[in-house]
mmCIF file of C-alpha atoms in Angstrom:
data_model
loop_
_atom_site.group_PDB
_atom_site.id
_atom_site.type_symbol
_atom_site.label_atom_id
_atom_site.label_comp_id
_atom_site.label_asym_id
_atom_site.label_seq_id
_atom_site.Cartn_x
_atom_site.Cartn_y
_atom_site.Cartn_z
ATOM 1 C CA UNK A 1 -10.467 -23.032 15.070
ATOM 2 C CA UNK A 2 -12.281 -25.289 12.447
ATOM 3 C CA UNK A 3 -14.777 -25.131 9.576
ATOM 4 C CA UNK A 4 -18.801 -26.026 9.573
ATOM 5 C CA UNK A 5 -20.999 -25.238 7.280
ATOM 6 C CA UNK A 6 -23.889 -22.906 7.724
ATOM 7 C CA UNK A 7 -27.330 -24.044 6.477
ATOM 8 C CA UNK A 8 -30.668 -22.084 6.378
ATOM 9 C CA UNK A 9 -30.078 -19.986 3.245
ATOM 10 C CA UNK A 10 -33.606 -19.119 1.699
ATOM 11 C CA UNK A 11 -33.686 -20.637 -1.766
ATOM 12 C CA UNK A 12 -32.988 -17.595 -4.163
ATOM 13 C CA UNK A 13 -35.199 -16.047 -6.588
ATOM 14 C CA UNK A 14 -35.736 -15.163 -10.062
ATOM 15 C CA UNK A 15 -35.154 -11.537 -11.061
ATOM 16 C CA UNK A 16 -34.736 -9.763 -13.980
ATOM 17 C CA UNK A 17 -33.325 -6.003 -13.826
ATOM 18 C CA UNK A 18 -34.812 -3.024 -15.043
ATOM 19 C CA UNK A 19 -32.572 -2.235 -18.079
ATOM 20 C CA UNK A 20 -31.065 -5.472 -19.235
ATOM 21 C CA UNK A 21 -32.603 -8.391 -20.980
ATOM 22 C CA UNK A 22 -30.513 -11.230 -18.963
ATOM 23 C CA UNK A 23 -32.187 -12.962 -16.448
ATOM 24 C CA UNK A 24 -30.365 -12.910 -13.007
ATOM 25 C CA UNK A 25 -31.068 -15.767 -9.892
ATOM 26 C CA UNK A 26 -30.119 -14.575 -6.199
ATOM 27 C CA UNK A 27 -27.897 -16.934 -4.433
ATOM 28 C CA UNK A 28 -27.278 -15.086 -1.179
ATOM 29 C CA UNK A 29 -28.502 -12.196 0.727
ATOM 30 C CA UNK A 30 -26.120 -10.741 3.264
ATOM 31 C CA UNK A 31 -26.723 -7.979 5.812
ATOM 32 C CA UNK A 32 -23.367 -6.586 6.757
ATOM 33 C CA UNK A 33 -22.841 -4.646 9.702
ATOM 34 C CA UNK A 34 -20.096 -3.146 11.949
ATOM 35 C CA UNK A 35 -18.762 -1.042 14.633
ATOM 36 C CA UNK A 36 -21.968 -1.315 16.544
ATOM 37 C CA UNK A 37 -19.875 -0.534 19.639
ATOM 38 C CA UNK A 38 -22.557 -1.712 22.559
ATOM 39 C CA UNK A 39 -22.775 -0.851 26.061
ATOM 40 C CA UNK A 40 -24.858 -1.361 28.871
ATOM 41 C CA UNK A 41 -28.036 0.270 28.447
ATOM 42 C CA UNK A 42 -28.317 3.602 30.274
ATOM 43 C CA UNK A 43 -32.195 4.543 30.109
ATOM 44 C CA UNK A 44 -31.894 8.575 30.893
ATOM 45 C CA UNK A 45 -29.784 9.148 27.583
ATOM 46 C CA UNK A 46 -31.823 6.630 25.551
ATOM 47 C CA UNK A 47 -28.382 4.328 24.224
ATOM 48 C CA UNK A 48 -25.305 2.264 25.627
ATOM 49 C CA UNK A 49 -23.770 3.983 28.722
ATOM 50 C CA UNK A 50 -21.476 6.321 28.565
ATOM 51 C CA UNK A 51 -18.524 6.969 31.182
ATOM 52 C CA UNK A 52 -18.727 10.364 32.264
ATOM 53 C CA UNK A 53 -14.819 11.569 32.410
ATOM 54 C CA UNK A 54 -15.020 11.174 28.350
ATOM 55 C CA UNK A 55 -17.534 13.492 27.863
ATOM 56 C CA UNK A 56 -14.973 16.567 28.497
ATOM 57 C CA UNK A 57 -12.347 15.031 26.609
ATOM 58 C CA UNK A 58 -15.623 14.775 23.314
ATOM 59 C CA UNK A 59 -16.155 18.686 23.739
ATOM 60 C CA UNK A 60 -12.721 18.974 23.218
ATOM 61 C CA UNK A 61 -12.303 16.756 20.112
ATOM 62 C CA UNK A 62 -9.544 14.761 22.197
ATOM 63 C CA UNK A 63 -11.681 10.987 21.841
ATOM 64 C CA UNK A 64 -12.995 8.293 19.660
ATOM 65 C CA UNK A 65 -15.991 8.280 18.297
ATOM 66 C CA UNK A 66 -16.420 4.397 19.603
ATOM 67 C CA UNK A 67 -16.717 5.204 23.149
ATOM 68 C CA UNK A 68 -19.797 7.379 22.635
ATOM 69 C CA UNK A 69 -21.491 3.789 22.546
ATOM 70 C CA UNK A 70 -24.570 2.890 20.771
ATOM 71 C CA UNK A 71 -27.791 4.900 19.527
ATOM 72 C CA UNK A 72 -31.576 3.147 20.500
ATOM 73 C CA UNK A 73 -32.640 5.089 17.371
ATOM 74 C CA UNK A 74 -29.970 3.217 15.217
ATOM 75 C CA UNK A 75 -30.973 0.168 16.999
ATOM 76 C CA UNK A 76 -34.643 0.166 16.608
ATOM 77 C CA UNK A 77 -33.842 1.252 12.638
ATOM 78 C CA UNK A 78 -31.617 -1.805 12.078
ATOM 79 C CA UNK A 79 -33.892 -4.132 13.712
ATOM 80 C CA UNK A 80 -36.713 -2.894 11.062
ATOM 81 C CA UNK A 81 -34.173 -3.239 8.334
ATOM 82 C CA UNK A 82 -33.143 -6.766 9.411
ATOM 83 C CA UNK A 83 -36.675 -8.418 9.651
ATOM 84 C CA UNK A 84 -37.759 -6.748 6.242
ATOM 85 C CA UNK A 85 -34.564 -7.908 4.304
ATOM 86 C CA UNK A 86 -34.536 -11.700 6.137
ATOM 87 C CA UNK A 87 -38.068 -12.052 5.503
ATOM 88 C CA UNK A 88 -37.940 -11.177 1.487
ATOM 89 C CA UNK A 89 -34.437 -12.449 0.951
ATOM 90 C CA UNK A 90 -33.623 -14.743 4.079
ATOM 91 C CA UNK A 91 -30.413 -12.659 4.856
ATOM 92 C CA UNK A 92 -27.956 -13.771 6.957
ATOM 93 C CA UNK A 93 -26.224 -11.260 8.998
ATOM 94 C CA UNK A 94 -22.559 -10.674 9.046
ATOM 95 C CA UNK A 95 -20.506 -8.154 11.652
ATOM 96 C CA UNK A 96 -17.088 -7.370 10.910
ATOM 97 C CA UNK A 97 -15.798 -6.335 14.397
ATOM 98 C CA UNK A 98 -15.683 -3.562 17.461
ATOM 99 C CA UNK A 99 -19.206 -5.253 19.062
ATOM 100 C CA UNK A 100 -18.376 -3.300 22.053
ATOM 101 C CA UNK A 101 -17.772 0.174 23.234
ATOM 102 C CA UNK A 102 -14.554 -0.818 24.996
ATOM 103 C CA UNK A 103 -14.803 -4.414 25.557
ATOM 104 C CA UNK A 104 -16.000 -4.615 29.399
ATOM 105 C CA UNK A 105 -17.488 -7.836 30.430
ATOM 106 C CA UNK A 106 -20.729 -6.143 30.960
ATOM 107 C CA UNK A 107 -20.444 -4.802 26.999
ATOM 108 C CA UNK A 108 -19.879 -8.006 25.617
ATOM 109 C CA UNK A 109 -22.656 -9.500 27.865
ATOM 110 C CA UNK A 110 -24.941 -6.661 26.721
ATOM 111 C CA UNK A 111 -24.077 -6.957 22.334
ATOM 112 C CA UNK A 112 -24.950 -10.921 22.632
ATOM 113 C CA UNK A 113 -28.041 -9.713 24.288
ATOM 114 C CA UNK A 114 -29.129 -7.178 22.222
ATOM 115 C CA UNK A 115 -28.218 -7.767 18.804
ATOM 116 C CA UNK A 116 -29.700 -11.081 19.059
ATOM 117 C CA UNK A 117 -33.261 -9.315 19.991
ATOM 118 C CA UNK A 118 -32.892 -6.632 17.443
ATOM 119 C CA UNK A 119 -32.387 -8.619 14.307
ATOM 120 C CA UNK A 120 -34.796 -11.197 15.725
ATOM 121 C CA UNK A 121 -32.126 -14.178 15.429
ATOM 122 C CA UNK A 122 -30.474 -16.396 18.001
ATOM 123 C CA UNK A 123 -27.565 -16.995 15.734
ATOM 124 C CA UNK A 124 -27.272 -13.068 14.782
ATOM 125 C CA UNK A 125 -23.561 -13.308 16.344
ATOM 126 C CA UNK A 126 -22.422 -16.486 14.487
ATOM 127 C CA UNK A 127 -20.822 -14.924 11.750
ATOM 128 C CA UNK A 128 -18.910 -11.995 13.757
ATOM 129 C CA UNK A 129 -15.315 -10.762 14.588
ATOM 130 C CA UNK A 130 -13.616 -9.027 17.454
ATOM 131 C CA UNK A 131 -12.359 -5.292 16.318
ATOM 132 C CA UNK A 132 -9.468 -3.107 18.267
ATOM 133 C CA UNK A 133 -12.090 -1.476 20.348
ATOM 134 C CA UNK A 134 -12.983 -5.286 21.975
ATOM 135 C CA UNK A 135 -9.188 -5.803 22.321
ATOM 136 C CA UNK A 136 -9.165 -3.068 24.739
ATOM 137 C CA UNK A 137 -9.230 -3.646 29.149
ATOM 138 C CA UNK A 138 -12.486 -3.074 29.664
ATOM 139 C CA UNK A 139 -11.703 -0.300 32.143
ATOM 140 C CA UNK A 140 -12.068 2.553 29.377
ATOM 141 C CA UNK A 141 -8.607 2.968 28.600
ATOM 142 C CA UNK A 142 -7.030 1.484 25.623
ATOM 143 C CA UNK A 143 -3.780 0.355 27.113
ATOM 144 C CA UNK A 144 -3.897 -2.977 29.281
ATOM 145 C CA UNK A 145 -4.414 -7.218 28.374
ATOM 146 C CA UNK A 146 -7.814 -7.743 26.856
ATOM 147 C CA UNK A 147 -10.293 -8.633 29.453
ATOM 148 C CA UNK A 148 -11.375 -12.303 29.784
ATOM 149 C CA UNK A 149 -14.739 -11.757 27.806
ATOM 150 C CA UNK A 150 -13.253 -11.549 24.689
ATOM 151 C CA UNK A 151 -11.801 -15.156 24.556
ATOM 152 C CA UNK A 152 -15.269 -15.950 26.002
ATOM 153 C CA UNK A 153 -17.561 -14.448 22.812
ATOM 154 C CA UNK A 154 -14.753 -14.580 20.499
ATOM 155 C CA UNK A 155 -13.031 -17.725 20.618
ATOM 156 C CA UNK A 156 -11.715 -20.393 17.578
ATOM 157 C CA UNK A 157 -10.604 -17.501 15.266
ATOM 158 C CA UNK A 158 -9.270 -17.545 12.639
ATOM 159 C CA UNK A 159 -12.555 -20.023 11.402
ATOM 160 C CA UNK A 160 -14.300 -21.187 8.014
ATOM 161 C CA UNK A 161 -17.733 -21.268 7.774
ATOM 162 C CA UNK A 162 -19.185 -22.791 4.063
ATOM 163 C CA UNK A 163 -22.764 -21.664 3.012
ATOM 164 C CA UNK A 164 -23.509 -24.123 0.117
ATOM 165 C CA UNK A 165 -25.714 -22.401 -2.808
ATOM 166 C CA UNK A 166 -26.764 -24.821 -4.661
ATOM 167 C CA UNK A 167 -25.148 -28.523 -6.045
ATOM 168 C CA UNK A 168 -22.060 -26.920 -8.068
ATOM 169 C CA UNK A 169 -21.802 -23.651 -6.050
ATOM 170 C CA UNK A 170 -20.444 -22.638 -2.544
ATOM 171 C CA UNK A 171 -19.227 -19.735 -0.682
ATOM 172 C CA UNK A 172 -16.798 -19.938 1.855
ATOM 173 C CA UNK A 173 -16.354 -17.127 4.893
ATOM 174 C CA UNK A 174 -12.691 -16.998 6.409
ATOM 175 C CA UNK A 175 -12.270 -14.715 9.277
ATOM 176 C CA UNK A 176 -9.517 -13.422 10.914
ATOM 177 C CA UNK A 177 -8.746 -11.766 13.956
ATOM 178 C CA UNK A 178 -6.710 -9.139 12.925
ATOM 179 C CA UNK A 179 -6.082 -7.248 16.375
ATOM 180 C CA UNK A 180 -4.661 -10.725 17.171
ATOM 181 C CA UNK A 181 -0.729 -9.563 16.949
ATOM 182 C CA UNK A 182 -1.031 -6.495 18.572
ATOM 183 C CA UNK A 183 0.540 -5.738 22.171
ATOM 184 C CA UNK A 184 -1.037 -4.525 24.521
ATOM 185 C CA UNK A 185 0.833 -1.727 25.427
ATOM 186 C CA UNK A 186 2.230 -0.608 22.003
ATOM 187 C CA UNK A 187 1.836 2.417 19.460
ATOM 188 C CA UNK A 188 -0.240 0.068 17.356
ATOM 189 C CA UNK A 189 -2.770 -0.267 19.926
ATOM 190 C CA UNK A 190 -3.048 3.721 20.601
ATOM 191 C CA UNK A 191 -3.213 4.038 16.681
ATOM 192 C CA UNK A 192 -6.004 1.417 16.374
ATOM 193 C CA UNK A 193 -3.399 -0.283 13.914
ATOM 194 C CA UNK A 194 -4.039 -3.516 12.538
ATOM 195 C CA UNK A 195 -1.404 -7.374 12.875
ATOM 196 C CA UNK A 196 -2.398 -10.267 12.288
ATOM 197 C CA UNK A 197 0.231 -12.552 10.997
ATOM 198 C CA UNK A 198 -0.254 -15.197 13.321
ATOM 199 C CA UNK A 199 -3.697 -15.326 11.858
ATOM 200 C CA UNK A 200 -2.695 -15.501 8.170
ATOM 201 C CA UNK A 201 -0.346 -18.281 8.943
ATOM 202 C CA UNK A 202 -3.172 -20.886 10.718
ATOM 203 C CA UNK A 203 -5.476 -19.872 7.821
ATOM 204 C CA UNK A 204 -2.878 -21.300 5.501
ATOM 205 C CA UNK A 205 -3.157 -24.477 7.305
ATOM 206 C CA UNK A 206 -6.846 -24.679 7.763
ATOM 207 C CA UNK A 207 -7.915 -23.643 3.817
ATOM 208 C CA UNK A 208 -8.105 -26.530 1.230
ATOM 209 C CA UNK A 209 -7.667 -26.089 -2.475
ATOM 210 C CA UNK A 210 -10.417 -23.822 -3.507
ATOM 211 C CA UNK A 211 -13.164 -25.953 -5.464
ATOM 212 C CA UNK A 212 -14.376 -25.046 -9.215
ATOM 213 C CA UNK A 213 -17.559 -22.932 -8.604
ATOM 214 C CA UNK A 214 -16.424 -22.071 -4.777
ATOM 215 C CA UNK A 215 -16.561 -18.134 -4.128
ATOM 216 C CA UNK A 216 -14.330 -17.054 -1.188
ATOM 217 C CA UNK A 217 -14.551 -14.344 1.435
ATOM 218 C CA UNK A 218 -12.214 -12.860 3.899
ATOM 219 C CA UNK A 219 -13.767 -11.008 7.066
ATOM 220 C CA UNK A 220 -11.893 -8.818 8.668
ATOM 221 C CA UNK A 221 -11.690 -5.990 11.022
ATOM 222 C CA UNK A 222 -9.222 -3.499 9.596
ATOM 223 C CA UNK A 223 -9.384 -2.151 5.797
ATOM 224 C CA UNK A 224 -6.278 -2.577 3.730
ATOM 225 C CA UNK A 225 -7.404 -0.172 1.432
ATOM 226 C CA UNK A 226 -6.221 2.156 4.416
ATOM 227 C CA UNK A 227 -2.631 3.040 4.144
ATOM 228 C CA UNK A 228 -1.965 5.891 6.692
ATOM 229 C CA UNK A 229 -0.274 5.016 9.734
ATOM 230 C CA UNK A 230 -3.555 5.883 11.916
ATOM 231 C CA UNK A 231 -5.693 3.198 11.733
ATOM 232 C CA UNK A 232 -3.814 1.298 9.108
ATOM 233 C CA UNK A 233 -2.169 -1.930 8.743
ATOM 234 C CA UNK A 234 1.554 -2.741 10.062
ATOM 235 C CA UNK A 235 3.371 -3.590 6.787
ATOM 236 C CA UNK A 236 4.414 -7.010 7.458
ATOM 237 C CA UNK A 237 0.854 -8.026 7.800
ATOM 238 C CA UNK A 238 0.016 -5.905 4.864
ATOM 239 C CA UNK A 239 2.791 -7.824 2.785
ATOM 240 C CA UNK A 240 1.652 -11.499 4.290
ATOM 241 C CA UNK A 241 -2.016 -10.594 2.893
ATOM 242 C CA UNK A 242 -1.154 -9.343 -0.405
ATOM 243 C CA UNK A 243 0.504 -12.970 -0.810
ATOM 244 C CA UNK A 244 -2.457 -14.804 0.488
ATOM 245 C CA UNK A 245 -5.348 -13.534 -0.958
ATOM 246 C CA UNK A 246 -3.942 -14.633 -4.625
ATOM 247 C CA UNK A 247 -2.539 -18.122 -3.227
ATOM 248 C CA UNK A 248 -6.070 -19.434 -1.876
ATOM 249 C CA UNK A 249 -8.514 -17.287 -4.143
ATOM 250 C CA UNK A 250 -9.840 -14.786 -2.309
ATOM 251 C CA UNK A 251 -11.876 -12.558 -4.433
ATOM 252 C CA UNK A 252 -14.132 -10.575 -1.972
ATOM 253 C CA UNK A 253 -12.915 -8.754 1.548
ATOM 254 C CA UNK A 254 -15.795 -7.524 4.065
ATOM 255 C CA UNK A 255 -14.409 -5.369 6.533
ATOM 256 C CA UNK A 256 -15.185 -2.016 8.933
ATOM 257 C CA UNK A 257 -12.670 -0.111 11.826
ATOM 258 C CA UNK A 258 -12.522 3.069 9.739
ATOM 259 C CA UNK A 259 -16.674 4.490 10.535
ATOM 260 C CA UNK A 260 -17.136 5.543 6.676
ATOM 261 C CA UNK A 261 -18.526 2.966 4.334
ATOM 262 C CA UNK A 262 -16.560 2.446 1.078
ATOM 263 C CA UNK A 263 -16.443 0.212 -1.983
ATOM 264 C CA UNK A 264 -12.723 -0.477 -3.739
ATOM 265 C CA UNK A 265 -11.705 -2.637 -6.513
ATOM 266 C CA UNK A 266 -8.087 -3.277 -6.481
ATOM 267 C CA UNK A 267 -5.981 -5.872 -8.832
ATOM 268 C CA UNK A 268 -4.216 -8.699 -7.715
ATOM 269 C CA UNK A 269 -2.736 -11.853 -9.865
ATOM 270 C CA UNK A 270 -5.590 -13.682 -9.243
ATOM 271 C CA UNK A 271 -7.398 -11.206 -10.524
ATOM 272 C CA UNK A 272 -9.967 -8.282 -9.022
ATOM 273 C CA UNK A 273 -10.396 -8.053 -5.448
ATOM 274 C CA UNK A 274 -13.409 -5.926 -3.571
ATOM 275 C CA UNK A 275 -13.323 -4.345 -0.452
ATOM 276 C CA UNK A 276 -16.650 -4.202 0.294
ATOM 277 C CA UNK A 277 -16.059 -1.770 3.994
ATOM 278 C CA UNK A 278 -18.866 -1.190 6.485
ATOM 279 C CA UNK A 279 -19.639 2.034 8.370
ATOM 280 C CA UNK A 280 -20.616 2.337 11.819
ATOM 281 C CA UNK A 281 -23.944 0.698 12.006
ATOM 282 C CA UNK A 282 -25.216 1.440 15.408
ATOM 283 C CA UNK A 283 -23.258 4.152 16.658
ATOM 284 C CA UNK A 284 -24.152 7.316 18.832
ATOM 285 C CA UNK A 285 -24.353 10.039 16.512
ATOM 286 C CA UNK A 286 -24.366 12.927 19.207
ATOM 287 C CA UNK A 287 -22.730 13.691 22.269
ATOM 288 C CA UNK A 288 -25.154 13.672 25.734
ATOM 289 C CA UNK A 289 -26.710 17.030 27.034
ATOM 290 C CA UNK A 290 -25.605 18.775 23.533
ATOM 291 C CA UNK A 291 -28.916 18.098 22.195
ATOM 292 C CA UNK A 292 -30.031 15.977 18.944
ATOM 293 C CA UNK A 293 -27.780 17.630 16.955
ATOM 294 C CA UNK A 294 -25.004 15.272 15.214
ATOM 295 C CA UNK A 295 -21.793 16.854 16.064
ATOM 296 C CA UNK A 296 -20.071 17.742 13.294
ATOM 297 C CA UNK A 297 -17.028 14.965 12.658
ATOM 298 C CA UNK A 298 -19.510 11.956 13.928
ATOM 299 C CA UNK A 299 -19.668 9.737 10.715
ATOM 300 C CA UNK A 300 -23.816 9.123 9.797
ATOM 301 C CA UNK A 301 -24.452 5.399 11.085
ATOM 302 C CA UNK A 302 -24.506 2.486 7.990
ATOM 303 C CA UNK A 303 -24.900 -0.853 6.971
ATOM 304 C CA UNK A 304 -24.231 -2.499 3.795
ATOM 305 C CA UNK A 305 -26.328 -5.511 1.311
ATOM 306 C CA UNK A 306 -24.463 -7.875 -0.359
ATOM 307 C CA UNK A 307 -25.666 -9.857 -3.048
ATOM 308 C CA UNK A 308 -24.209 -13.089 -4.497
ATOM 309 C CA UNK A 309 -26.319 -13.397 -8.545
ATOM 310 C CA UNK A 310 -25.459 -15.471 -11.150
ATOM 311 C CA UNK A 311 -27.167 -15.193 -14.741
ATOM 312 C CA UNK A 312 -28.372 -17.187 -17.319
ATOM 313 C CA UNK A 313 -25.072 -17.930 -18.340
ATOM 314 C CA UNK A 314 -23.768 -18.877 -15.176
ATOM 315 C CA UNK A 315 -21.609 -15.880 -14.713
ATOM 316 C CA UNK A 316 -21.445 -14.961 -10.862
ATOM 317 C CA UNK A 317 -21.278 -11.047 -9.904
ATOM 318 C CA UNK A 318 -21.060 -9.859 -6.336
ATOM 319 C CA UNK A 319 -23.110 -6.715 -5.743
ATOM 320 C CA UNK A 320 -23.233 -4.243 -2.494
ATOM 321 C CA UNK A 321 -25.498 -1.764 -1.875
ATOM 322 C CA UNK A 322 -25.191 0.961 0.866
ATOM 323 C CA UNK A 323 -27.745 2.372 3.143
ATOM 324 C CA UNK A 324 -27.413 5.176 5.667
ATOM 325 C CA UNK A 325 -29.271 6.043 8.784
ATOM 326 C CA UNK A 326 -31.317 8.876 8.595
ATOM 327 C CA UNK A 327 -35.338 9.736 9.152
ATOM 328 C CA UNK A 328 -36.664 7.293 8.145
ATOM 329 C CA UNK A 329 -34.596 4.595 8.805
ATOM 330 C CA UNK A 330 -31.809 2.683 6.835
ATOM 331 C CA UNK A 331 -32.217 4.273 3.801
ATOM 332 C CA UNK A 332 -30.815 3.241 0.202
ATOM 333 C CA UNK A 333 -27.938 5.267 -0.813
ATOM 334 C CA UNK A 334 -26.775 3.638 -4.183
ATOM 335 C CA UNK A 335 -24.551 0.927 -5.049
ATOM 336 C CA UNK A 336 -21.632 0.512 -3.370
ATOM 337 C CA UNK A 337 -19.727 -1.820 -5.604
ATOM 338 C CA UNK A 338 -19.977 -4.305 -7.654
ATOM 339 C CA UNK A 339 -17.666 -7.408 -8.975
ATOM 340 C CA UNK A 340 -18.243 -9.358 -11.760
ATOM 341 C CA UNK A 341 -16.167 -12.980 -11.173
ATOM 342 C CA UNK A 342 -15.385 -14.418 -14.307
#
């Protein structure tokens, strides 16, 4: 656990948009991805491996979609993506959780290999978070203690990393682990629900007073904008965070879990809140020997550009804008959300 501060931001630029007469300077560039769910390469299907006893359970509908592992198209697309965006904008790349397939040794071993390669940065995993699928054995199954790789890659959370702007600005990531309170053997595990109390309760320790000019960010795994039972958040947790995000300023939530990208704007006392959620990025999009097809129910891979702008009046707004995987790559697919912070 701790706090650093991340350096290495390329100093922003001047833009002006196409339709209105203010003046608007970048800050920060981030490339947000998730749910990559990596496995150990398997060459004959052109991806992560797969185990073969799932495959007749995916014909029948009757598994996750995070156990089909990851695509090498969706790879080699993100990896284009990535050095385009860092190379105009100096992104920094943020992963909000389920790295792995089903959190073998061998999966975790193979995500801090690849992803490092593929968006051409030794430091691509610096800013990620375990998900529910990492919390799993390692043997397939979802029931079982975590294996021993995932204090390995994923240890010191919850942490605070501060990425200074500029002199009288600053934005400060807090992540969470919020698998964290979640038994091993329990319905919340089976459900891929999220608790995280624990988590909540160290962050109130660790967080100072937020500063004048200081924007702050909660990463995440699981959305809260997610209510159902499946895949949702156990209420207690779901209470704690409602209380915290107010009490230390939180005005922006990245997150994933769910495999469908979304934007949501909800109000708290503090003020608006986004929930700025991430699709699958990386994903297999078809099941092995059915062809190229995508099967029908396999979300369309995406990732997700957040932008940190402030204008000539020194109002900040956080914009996100959505791409999807598809022919040609990670292509734009309109703006996500946006937040002006007043």
């Amino acid at each position: 656990m701790g706090s650093r501060t991340v350096v290495g931001a390329r100093r922003a630029r001047t833009a002006v948009a196409p339709h209105s007469p203010v003046a608007t300077k970048r800050l920060l560039t981030l490339l947000h991805i998730s749910d990559t769910h990596i496995a150990e390469g398997d060459c004959p299907t052109g991806g992560g491996r797969i185990d073969p006893s799932l495959l007749p359970r995916w014909r029948r509908g009757r598994a996750w979609h995070g156990v089909l592992s990851h695509s090498t198209p969706a790879m080699l697309a993100l990896a284009e993506f990535a050095a385009r965006l860092r190379e105009t904008e100096g992104a920094i790349t943020i992963h909000s959780g389920d790295l792995t397939s089903w959190g073998a040794p061998r999966q975790f071993a193979a995500a801090h290999a690849i992803l490092p390669e593929v968006l051409r940065d030794p430091k691509a995993l610096d800013l990620s978070i375990p998900g529910n699928h990492d919390h799993w054995p390692g043997t397939g199954g979802v029931f079982g203690r975590s294996s021993s790789a995932l204090q390995q890659h994923f240890s010191g959370l919850p942490w605070i990393r501060r990425i200074p702007l500029r002199a009288d600005r600053l934005l400060t990531i807090a992540a969470i682990d919020s698998d964290a309170d979640v038994a091993p053997w329990s319905n919340a595990r089976f459900w891929g629900r999220g608790f995280f109390l624990s988590q909540l309760a160290e962050l109130d320790v660790l967080l100072p007073r937020r500063a004048p000019g200081e924007v702050r960010v909660l990463l995440m795994h699981h959305s809260p904008f997610i209510d159902r039972y499946h895949l949702g958040i156990a209420r207690r947790s779901r209470a704690a965070l409602d209380l915290f995000l107010p009490r230390h300023g939180f005005r922006v939530i990245l997150c994933g879990h769910v495999h469908r990208a979304r934007g949501h704007l909800q109000i708290c006392a503090h003020g608006q809140v986004l929930e700025a959620r991430c699709g699958s990025t990386t994903q297999r999009d078809c099941v092995p020997a059915d062809g190229t097809h995508v099967r029908h129910g396999i979300p369309q891979n995406t990732l997700i550009v957040h932008r940190l702008e402030e204008d000539d009046e020194g109002m900040l707004s956080w914009r996100s804008e959505l791409y999807r995987h598809g022919l040609k790559g990670f292509e734009p697919a309109g703006k996500l959300a946006e937040l002006p912070m007043v």
